[in-house]
PDB file of C-alpha atoms in Angstrom:
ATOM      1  CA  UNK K   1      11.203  88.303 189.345  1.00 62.00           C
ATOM      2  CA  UNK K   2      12.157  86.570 186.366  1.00 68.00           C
ATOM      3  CA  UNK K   3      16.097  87.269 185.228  1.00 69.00           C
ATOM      4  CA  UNK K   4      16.163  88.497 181.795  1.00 72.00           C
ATOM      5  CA  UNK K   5      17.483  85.759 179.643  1.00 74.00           C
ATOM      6  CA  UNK K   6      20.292  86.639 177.298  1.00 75.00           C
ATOM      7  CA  UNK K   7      20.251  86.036 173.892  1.00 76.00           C
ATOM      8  CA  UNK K   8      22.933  83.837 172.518  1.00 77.00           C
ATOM      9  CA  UNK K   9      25.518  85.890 170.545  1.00 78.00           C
ATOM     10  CA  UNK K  10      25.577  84.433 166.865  1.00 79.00           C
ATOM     11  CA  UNK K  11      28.936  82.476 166.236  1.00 81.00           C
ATOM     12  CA  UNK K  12      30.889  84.552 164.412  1.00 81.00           C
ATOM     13  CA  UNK K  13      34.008  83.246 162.189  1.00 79.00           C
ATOM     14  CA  UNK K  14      36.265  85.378 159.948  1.00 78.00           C
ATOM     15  CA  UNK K  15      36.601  83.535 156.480  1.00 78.00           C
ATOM     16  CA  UNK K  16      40.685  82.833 156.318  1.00 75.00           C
ATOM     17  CA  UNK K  17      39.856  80.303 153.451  1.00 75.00           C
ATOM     18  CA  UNK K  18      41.196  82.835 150.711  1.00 81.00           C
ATOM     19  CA  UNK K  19      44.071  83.413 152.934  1.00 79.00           C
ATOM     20  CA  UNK K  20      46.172  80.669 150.988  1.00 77.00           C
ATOM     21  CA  UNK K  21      45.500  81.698 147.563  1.00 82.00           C
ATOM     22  CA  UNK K  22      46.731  85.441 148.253  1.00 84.00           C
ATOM     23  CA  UNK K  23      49.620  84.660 149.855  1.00 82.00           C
ATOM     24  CA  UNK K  24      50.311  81.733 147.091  1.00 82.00           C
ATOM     25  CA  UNK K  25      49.711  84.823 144.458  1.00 86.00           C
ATOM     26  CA  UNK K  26      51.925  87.062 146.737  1.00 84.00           C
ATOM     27  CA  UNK K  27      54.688  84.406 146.473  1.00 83.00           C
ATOM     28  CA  UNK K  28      54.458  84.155 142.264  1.00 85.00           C
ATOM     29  CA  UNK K  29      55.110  87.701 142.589  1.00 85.00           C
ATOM     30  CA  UNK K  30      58.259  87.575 144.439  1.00 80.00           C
ATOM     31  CA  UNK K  31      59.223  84.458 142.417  1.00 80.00           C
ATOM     32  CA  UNK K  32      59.103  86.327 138.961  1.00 80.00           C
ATOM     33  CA  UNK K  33      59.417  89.936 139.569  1.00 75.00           C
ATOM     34  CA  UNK K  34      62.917  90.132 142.147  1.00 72.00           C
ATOM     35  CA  UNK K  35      65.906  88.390 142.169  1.00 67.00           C
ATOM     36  CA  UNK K  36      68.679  86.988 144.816  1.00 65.00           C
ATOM     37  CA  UNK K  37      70.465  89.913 146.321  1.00 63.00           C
ATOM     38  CA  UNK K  38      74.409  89.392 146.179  1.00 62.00           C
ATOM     39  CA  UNK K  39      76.035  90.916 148.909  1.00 62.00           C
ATOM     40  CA  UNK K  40      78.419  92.976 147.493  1.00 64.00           C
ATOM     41  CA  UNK K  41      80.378  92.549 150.838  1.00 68.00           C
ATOM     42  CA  UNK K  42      82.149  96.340 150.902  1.00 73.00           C
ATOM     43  CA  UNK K  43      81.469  99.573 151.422  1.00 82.00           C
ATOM     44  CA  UNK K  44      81.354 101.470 147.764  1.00 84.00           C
ATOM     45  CA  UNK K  45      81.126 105.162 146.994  1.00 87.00           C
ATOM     46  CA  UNK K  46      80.465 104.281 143.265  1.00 89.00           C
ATOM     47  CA  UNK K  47      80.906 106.963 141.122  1.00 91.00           C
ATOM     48  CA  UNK K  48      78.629 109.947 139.669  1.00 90.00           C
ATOM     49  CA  UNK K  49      77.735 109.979 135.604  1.00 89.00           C
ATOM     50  CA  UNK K  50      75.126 111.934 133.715  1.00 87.00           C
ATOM     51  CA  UNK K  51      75.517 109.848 130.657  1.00 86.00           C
ATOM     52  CA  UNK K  52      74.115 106.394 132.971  1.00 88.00           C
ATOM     53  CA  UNK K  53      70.898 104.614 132.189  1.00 86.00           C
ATOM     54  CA  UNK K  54      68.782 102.140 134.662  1.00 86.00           C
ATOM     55  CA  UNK K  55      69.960  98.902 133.282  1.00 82.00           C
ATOM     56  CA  UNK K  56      66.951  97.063 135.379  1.00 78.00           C
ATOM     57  CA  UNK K  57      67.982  93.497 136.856  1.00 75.00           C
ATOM     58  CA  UNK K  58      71.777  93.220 138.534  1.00 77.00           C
ATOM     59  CA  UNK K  59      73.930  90.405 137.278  1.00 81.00           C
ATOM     60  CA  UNK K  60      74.460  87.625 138.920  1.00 78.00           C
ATOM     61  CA  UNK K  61      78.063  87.697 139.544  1.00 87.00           C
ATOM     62  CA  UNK K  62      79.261  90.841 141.587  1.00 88.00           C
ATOM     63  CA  UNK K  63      82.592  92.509 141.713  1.00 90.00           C
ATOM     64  CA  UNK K  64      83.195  95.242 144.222  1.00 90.00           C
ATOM     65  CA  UNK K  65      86.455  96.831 145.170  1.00 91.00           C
ATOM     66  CA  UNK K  66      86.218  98.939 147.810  1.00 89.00           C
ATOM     67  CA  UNK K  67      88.431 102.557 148.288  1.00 89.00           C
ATOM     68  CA  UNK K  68      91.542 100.200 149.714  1.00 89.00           C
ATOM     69  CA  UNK K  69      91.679  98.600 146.804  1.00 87.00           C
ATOM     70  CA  UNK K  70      90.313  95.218 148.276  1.00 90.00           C
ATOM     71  CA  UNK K  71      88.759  93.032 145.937  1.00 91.00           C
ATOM     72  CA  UNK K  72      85.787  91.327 146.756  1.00 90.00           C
ATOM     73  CA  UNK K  73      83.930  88.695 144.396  1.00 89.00           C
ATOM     74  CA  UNK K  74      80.463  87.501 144.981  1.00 84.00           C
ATOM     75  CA  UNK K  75      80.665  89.144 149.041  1.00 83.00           C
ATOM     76  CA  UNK K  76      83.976  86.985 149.344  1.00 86.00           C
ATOM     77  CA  UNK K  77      87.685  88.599 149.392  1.00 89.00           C
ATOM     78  CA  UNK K  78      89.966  87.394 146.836  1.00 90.00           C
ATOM     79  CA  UNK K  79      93.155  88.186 145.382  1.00 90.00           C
ATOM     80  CA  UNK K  80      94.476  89.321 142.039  1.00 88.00           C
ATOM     81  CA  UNK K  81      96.224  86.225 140.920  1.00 87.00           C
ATOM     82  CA  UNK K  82      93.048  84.254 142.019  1.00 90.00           C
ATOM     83  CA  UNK K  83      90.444  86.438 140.417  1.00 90.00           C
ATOM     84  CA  UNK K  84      90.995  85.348 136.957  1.00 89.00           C
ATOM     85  CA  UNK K  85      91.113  81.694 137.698  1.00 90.00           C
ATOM     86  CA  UNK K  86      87.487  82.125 139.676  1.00 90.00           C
ATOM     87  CA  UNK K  87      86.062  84.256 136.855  1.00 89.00           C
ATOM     88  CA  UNK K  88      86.580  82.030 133.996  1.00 89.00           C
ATOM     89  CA  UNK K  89      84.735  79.080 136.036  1.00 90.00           C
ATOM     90  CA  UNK K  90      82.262  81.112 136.378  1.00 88.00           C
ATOM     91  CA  UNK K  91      81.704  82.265 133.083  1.00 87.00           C
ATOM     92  CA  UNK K  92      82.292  79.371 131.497  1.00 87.00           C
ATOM     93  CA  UNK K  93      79.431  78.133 133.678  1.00 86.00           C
ATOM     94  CA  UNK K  94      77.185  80.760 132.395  1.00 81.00           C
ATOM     95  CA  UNK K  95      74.174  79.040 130.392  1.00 79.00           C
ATOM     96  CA  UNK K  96      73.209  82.438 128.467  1.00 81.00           C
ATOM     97  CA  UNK K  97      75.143  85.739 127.357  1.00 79.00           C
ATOM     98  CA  UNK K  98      73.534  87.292 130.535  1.00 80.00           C
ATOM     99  CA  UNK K  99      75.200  84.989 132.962  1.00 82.00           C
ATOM    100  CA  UNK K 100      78.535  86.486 131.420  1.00 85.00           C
ATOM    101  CA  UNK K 101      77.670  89.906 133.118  1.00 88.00           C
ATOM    102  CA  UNK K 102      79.343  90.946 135.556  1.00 90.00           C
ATOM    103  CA  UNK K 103      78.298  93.549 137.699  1.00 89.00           C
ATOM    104  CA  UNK K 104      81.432  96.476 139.118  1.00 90.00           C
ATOM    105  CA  UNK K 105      81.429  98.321 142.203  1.00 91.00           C
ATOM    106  CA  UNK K 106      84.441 100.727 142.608  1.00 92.00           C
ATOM    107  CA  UNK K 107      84.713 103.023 144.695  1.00 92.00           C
ATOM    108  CA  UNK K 108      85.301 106.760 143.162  1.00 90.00           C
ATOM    109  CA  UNK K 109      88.226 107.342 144.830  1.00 91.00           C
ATOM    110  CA  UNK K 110      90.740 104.441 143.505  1.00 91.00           C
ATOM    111  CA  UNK K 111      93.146 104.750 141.778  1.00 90.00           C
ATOM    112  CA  UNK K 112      94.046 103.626 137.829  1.00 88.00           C
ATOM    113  CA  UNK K 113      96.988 101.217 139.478  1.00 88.00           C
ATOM    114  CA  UNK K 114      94.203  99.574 141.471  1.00 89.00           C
ATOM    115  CA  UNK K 115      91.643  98.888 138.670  1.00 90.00           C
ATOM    116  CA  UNK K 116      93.089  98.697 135.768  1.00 89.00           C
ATOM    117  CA  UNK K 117      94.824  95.486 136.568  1.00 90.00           C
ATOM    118  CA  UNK K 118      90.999  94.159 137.741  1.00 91.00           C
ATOM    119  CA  UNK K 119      89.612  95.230 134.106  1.00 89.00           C
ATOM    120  CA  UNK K 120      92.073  93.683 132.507  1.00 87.00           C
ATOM    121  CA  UNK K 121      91.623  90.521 134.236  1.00 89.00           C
ATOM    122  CA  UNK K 122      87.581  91.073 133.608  1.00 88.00           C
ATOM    123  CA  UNK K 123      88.714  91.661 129.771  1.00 85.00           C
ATOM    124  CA  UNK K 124      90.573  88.365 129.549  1.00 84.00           C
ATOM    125  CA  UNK K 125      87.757  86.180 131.152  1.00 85.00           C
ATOM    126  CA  UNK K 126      85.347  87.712 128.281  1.00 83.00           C
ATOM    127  CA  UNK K 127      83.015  88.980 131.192  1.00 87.00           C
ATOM    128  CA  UNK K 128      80.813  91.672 129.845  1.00 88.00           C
ATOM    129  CA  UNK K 129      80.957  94.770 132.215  1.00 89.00           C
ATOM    130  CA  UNK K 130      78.045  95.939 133.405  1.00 90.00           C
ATOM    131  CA  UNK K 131      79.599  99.316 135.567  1.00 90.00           C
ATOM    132  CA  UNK K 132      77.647 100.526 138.091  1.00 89.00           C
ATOM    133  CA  UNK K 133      77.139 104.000 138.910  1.00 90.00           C
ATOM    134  CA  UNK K 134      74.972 106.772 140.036  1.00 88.00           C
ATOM    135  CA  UNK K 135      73.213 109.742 138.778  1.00 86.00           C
ATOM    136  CA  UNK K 136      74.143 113.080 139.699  1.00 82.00           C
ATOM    137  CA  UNK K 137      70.584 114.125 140.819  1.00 63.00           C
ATOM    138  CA  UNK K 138      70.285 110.806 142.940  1.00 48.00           C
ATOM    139  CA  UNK K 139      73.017 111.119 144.914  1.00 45.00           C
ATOM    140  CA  UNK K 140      72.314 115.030 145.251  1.00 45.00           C
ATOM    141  CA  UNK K 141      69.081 113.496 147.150  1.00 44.00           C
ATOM    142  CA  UNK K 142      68.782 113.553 150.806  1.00 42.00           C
TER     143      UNK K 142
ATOM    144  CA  UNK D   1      14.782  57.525 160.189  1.00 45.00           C
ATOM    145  CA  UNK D   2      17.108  54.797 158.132  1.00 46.00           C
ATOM    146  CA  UNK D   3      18.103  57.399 155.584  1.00 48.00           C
ATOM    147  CA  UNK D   4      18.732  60.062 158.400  1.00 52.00           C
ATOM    148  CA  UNK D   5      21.024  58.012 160.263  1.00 52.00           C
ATOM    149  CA  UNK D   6      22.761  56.494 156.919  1.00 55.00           C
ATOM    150  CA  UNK D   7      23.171  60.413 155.643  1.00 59.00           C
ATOM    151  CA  UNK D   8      24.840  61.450 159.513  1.00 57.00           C
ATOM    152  CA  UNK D   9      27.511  58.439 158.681  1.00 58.00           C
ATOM    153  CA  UNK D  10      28.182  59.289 155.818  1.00 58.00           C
ATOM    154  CA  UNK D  11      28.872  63.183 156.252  1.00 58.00           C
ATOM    155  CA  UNK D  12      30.879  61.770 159.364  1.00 58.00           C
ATOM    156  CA  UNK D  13      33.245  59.815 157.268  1.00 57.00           C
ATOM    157  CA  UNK D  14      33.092  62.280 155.164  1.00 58.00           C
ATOM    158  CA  UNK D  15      34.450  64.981 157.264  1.00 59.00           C
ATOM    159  CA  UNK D  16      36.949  62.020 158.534  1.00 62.00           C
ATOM    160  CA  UNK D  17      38.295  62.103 155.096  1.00 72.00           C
ATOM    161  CA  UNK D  18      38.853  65.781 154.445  1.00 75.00           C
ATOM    162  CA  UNK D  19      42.489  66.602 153.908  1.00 77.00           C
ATOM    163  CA  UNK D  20      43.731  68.958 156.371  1.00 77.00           C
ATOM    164  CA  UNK D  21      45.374  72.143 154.570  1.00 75.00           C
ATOM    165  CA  UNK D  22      45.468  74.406 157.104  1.00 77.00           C
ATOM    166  CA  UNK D  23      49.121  74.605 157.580  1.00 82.00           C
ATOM    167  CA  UNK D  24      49.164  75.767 153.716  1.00 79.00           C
ATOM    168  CA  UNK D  25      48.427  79.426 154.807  1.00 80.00           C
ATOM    169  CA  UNK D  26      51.407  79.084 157.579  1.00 83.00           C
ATOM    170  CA  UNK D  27      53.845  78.051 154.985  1.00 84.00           C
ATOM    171  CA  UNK D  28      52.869  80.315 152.342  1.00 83.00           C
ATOM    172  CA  UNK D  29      53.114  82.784 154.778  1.00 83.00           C
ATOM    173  CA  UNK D  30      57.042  81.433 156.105  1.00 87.00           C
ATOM    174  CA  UNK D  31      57.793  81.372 152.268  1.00 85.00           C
ATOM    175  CA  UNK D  32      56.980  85.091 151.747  1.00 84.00           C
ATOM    176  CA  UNK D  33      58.868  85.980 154.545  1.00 85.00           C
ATOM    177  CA  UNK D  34      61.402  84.224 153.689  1.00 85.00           C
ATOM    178  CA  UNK D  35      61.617  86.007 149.927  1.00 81.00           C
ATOM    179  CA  UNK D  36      60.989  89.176 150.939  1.00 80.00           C
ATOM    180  CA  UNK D  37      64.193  89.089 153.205  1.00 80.00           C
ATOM    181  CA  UNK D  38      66.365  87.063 150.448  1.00 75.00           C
ATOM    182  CA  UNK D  39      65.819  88.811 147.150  1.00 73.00           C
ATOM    183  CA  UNK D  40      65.975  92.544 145.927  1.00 69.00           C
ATOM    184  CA  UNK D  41      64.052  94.524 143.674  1.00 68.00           C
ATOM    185  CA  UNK D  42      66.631  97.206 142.933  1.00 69.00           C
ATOM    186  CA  UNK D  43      67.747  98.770 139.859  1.00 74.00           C
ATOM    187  CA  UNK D  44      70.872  99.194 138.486  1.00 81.00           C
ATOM    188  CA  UNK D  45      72.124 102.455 137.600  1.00 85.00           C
ATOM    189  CA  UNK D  46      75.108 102.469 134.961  1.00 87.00           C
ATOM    190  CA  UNK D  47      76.195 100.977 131.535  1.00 86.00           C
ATOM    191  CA  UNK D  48      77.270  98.096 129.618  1.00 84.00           C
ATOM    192  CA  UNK D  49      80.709  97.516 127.946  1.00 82.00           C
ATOM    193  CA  UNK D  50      82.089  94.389 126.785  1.00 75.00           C
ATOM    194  CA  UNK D  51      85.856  94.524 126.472  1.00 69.00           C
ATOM    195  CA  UNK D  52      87.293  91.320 125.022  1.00 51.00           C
ATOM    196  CA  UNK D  53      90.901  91.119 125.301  1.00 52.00           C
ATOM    197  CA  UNK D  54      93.646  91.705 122.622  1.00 55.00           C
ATOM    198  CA  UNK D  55      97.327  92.212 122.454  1.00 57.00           C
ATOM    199  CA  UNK D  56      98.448  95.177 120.524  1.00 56.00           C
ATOM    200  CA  UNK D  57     100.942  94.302 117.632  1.00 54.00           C
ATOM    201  CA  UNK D  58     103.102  95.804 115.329  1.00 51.00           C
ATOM    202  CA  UNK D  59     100.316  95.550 112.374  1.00 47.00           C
ATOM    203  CA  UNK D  60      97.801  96.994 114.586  1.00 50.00           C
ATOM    204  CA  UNK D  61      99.747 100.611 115.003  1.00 52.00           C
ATOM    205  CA  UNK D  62      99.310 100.862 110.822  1.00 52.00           C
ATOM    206  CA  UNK D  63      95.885 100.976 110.932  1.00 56.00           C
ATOM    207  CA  UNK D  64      94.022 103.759 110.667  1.00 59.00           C
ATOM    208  CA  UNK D  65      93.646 106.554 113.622  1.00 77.00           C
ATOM    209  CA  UNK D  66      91.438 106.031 116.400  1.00 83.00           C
ATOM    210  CA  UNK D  67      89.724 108.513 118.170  1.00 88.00           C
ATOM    211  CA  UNK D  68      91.743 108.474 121.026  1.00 89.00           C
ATOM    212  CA  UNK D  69      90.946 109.966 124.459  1.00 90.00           C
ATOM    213  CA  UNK D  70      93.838 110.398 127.139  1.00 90.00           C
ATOM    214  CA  UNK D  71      93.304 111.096 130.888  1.00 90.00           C
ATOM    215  CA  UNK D  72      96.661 112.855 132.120  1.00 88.00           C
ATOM    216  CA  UNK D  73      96.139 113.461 135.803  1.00 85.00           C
ATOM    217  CA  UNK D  74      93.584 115.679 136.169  1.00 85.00           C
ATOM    218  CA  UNK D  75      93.559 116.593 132.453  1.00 89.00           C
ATOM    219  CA  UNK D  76      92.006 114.905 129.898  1.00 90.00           C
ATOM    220  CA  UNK D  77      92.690 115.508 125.860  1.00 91.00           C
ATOM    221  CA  UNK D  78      91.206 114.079 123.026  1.00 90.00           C
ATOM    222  CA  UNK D  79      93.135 113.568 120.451  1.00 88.00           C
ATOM    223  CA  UNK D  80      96.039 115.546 121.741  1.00 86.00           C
ATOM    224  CA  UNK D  81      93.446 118.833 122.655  1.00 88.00           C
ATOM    225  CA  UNK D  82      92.674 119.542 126.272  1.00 90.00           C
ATOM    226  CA  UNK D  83      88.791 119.144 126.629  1.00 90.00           C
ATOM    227  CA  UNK D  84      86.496 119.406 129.273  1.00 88.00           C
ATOM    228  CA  UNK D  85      83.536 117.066 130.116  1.00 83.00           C
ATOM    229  CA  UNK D  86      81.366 119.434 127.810  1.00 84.00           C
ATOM    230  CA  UNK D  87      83.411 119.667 125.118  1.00 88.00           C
ATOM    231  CA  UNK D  88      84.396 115.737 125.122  1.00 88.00           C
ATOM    232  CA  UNK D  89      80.611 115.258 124.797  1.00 87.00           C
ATOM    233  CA  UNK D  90      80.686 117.934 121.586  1.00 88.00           C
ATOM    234  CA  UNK D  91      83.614 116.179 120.372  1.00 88.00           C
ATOM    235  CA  UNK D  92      82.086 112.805 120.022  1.00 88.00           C
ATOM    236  CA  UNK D  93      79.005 113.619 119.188  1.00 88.00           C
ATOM    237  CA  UNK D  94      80.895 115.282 116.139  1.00 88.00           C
ATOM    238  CA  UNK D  95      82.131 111.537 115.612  1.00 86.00           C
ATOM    239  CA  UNK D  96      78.645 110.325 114.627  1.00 85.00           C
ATOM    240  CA  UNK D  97      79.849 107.056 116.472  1.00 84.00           C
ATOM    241  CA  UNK D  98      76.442 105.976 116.914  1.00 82.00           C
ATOM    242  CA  UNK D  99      75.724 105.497 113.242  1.00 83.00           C
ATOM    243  CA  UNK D 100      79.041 103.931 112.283  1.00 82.00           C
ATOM    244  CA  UNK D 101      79.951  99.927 112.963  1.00 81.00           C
ATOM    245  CA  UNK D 102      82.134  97.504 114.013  1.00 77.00           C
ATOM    246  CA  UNK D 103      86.441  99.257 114.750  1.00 78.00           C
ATOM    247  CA  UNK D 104      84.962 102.820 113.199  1.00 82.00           C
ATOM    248  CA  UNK D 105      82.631 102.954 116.958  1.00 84.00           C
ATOM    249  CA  UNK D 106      85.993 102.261 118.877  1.00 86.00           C
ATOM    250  CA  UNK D 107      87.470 104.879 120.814  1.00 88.00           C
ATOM    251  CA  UNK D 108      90.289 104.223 122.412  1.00 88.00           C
ATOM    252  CA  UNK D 109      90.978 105.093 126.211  1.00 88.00           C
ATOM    253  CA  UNK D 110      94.530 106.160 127.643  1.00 88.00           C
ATOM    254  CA  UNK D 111      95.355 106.703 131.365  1.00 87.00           C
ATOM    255  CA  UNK D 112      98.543 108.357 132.668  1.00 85.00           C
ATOM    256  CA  UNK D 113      99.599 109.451 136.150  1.00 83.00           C
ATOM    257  CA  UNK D 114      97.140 109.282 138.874  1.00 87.00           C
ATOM    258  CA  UNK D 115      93.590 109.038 137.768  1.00 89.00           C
ATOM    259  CA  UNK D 116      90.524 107.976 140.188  1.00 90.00           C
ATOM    260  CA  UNK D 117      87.643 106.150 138.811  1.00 91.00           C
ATOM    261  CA  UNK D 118      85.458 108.862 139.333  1.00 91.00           C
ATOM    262  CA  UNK D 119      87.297 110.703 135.630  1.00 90.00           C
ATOM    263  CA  UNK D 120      87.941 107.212 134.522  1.00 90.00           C
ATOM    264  CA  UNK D 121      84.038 106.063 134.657  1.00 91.00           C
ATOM    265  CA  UNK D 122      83.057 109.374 133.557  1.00 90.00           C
ATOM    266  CA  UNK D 123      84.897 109.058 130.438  1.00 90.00           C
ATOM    267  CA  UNK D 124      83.879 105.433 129.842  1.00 90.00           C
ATOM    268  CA  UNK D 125      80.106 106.471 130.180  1.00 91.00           C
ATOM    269  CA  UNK D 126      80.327 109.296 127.862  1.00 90.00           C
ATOM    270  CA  UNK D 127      81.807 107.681 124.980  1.00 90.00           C
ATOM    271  CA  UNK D 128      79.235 104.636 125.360  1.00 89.00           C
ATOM    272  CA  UNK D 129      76.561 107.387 125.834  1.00 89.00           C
ATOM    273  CA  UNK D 130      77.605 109.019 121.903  1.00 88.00           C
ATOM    274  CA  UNK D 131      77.441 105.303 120.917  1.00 88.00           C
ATOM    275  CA  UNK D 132      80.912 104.344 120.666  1.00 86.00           C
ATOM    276  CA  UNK D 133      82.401 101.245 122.228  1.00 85.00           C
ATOM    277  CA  UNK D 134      85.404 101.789 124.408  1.00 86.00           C
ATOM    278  CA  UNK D 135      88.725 100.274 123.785  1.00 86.00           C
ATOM    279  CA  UNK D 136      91.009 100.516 126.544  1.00 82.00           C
ATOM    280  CA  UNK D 137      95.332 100.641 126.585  1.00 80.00           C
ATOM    281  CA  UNK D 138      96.555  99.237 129.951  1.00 67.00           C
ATOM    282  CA  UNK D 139      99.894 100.235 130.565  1.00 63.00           C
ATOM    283  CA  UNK D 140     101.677  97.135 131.194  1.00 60.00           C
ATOM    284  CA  UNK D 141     104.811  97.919 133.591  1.00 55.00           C
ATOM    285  CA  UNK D 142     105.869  94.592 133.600  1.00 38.00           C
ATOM    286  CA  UNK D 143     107.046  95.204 130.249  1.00 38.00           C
ATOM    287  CA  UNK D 144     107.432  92.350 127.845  1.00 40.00           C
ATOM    288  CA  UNK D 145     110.163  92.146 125.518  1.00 36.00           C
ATOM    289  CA  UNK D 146     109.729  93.358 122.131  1.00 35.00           C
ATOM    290  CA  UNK D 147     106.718  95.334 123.380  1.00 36.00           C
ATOM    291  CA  UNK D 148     105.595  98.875 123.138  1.00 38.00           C
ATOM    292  CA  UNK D 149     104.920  98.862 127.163  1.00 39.00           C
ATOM    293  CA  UNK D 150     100.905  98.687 126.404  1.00 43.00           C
ATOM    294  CA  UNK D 151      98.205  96.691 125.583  1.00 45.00           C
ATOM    295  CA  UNK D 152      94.794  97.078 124.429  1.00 46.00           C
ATOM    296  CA  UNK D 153      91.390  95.662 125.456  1.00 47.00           C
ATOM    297  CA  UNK D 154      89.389  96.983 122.618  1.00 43.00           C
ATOM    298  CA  UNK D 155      85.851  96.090 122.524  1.00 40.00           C
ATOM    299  CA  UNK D 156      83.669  94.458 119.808  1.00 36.00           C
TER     300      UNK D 156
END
């Protein structure tokens, strides 16, 4: 008896050669639409406002100070006396008005004493404020 | 049979020649990786105020009255009248602050006692809300001589 012969299965290859161009197209995307995420480097409860807008983009330079008062610029501690020293070079390197943003990140619970003296260093630099908050319905969200 | 064997060269050096891209898809792939753990595509929720610095002088208390709003511990007045939230929204949309320009958009903001940042944001984002700029008086403890005590960062 003769053994049935098998047919050859048909080569089969998945096409990968549009592989490169997606994920070229998926890095554009990336490249244009986010931005570097600063590590604000504390733990904020920022505060609650109904009169706050989505300002889109985050600066690039970040101040937080967390509900100890510590202040922390660009995810790195720093003191008082140093802060205005580190802001002005950093302003001063800023190529557009944009670059003189700078992002805040208090906590709702300091006090005047604590932030008052870090505006008022932010107000001598020239740094525009950009104060970050939330919306009462957001934070209402589970 | 010449042209045959001449066309099977060539197509072999051919294929010899052929630059290999295949490890374009791995690093596109490492590169997307490597963005979509480094960047963000948050929003920021909040508002803008740009507070350059100035020192108060004796010239600047003769001018005009400024809308002034004063957070006193938990209390908060506008110009010397206790107001709530609601009613400090009322009172400056009263001020048509949005269609003046330049100092007549300033109001100026007073803290005394102990105030959190909660209030003290709250404020700041309602008067920028009406369309006024915010111009804040720092009490200065160090107190410099010949000075009233304060100082003012009012803005634009």
């Amino acid at each position: 008896m003769m053994k049935p012969r098998r047919k050859p299965r048909p080569h089969v290859e998945i096409p990968t050669a549009s592989m490169g161009d997606v994920a070229f197209n998926l890095i554009s995307f990336f490249l244009v639409c986010s931005t570097a995420a600063v590590a604000s480097g504390a733990k904020v409860d920022l505060p609650k406002s109904k009169d706050i807008k989505n300002l889109g983009k985050p600066p690039g330079i970040v101040l937080s100070l967390d509900s100890s008062g510590k202040i922390m610029l660009q995810g790195t501690e720093i003191g008082l006396s140093d802060l205005e020293l580190r802001l002005t070079s950093l302003i001063e390197a800023a190529k557009s008005p944009k670059g003189k943003q700078v992002l805040i990140k208090c906590d709702q619970v300091l006090d005047r004493k604590k932030f008052e003296p870090v505006i008022e260093v932010l107000a001598k630099c020239g740094a525009i404020l950009v104060l970050s908050g939330e919306t009462p319905r957001k934070s209402g969200a589970p | 049979m010449a042209l045959r064997g001449t066309g099977a060269k060539k197509h072999r050096k051919d294929m010899a020649e052929l630059i290999p891209t295949a490890w374009f898809v791995d690093l596109a792939n490492l590169l997307i990786f490597y963005f979509l753990a480094t960047t963000s595509l948050q929003k920021i929720y909040g508002f803008q105020s740009d507070l350059p610095g100035a020192e108060r002088t004796g010239a600047a208390k003769e001018q005009p009255k400024v809308p002034t709003l004063r957070l006193q511990d938990v209390r908060m007045f506008f110009n010397e009248q206790e107001v709530d939230t609601d009613q400090l929204s009322a009172r400056l949309a009263e001020l048509g602050l949005s269609g003046k320009t330049g100092e007549g958009k300033v109001v100026m903001l007073e803290t005394g006692g102990s105030v959190g940042y909660q209030r003290y944001y709250q404020s700041m984002a309602a008067i920028t809300a009406a369309g006024g700029t915010v111009g804040l008086i720092i009490d200065d403890n160090a107190g410099k001589e010949g000075g009233d005590g304060k100082k003012d960062g009012s803005s634009k």
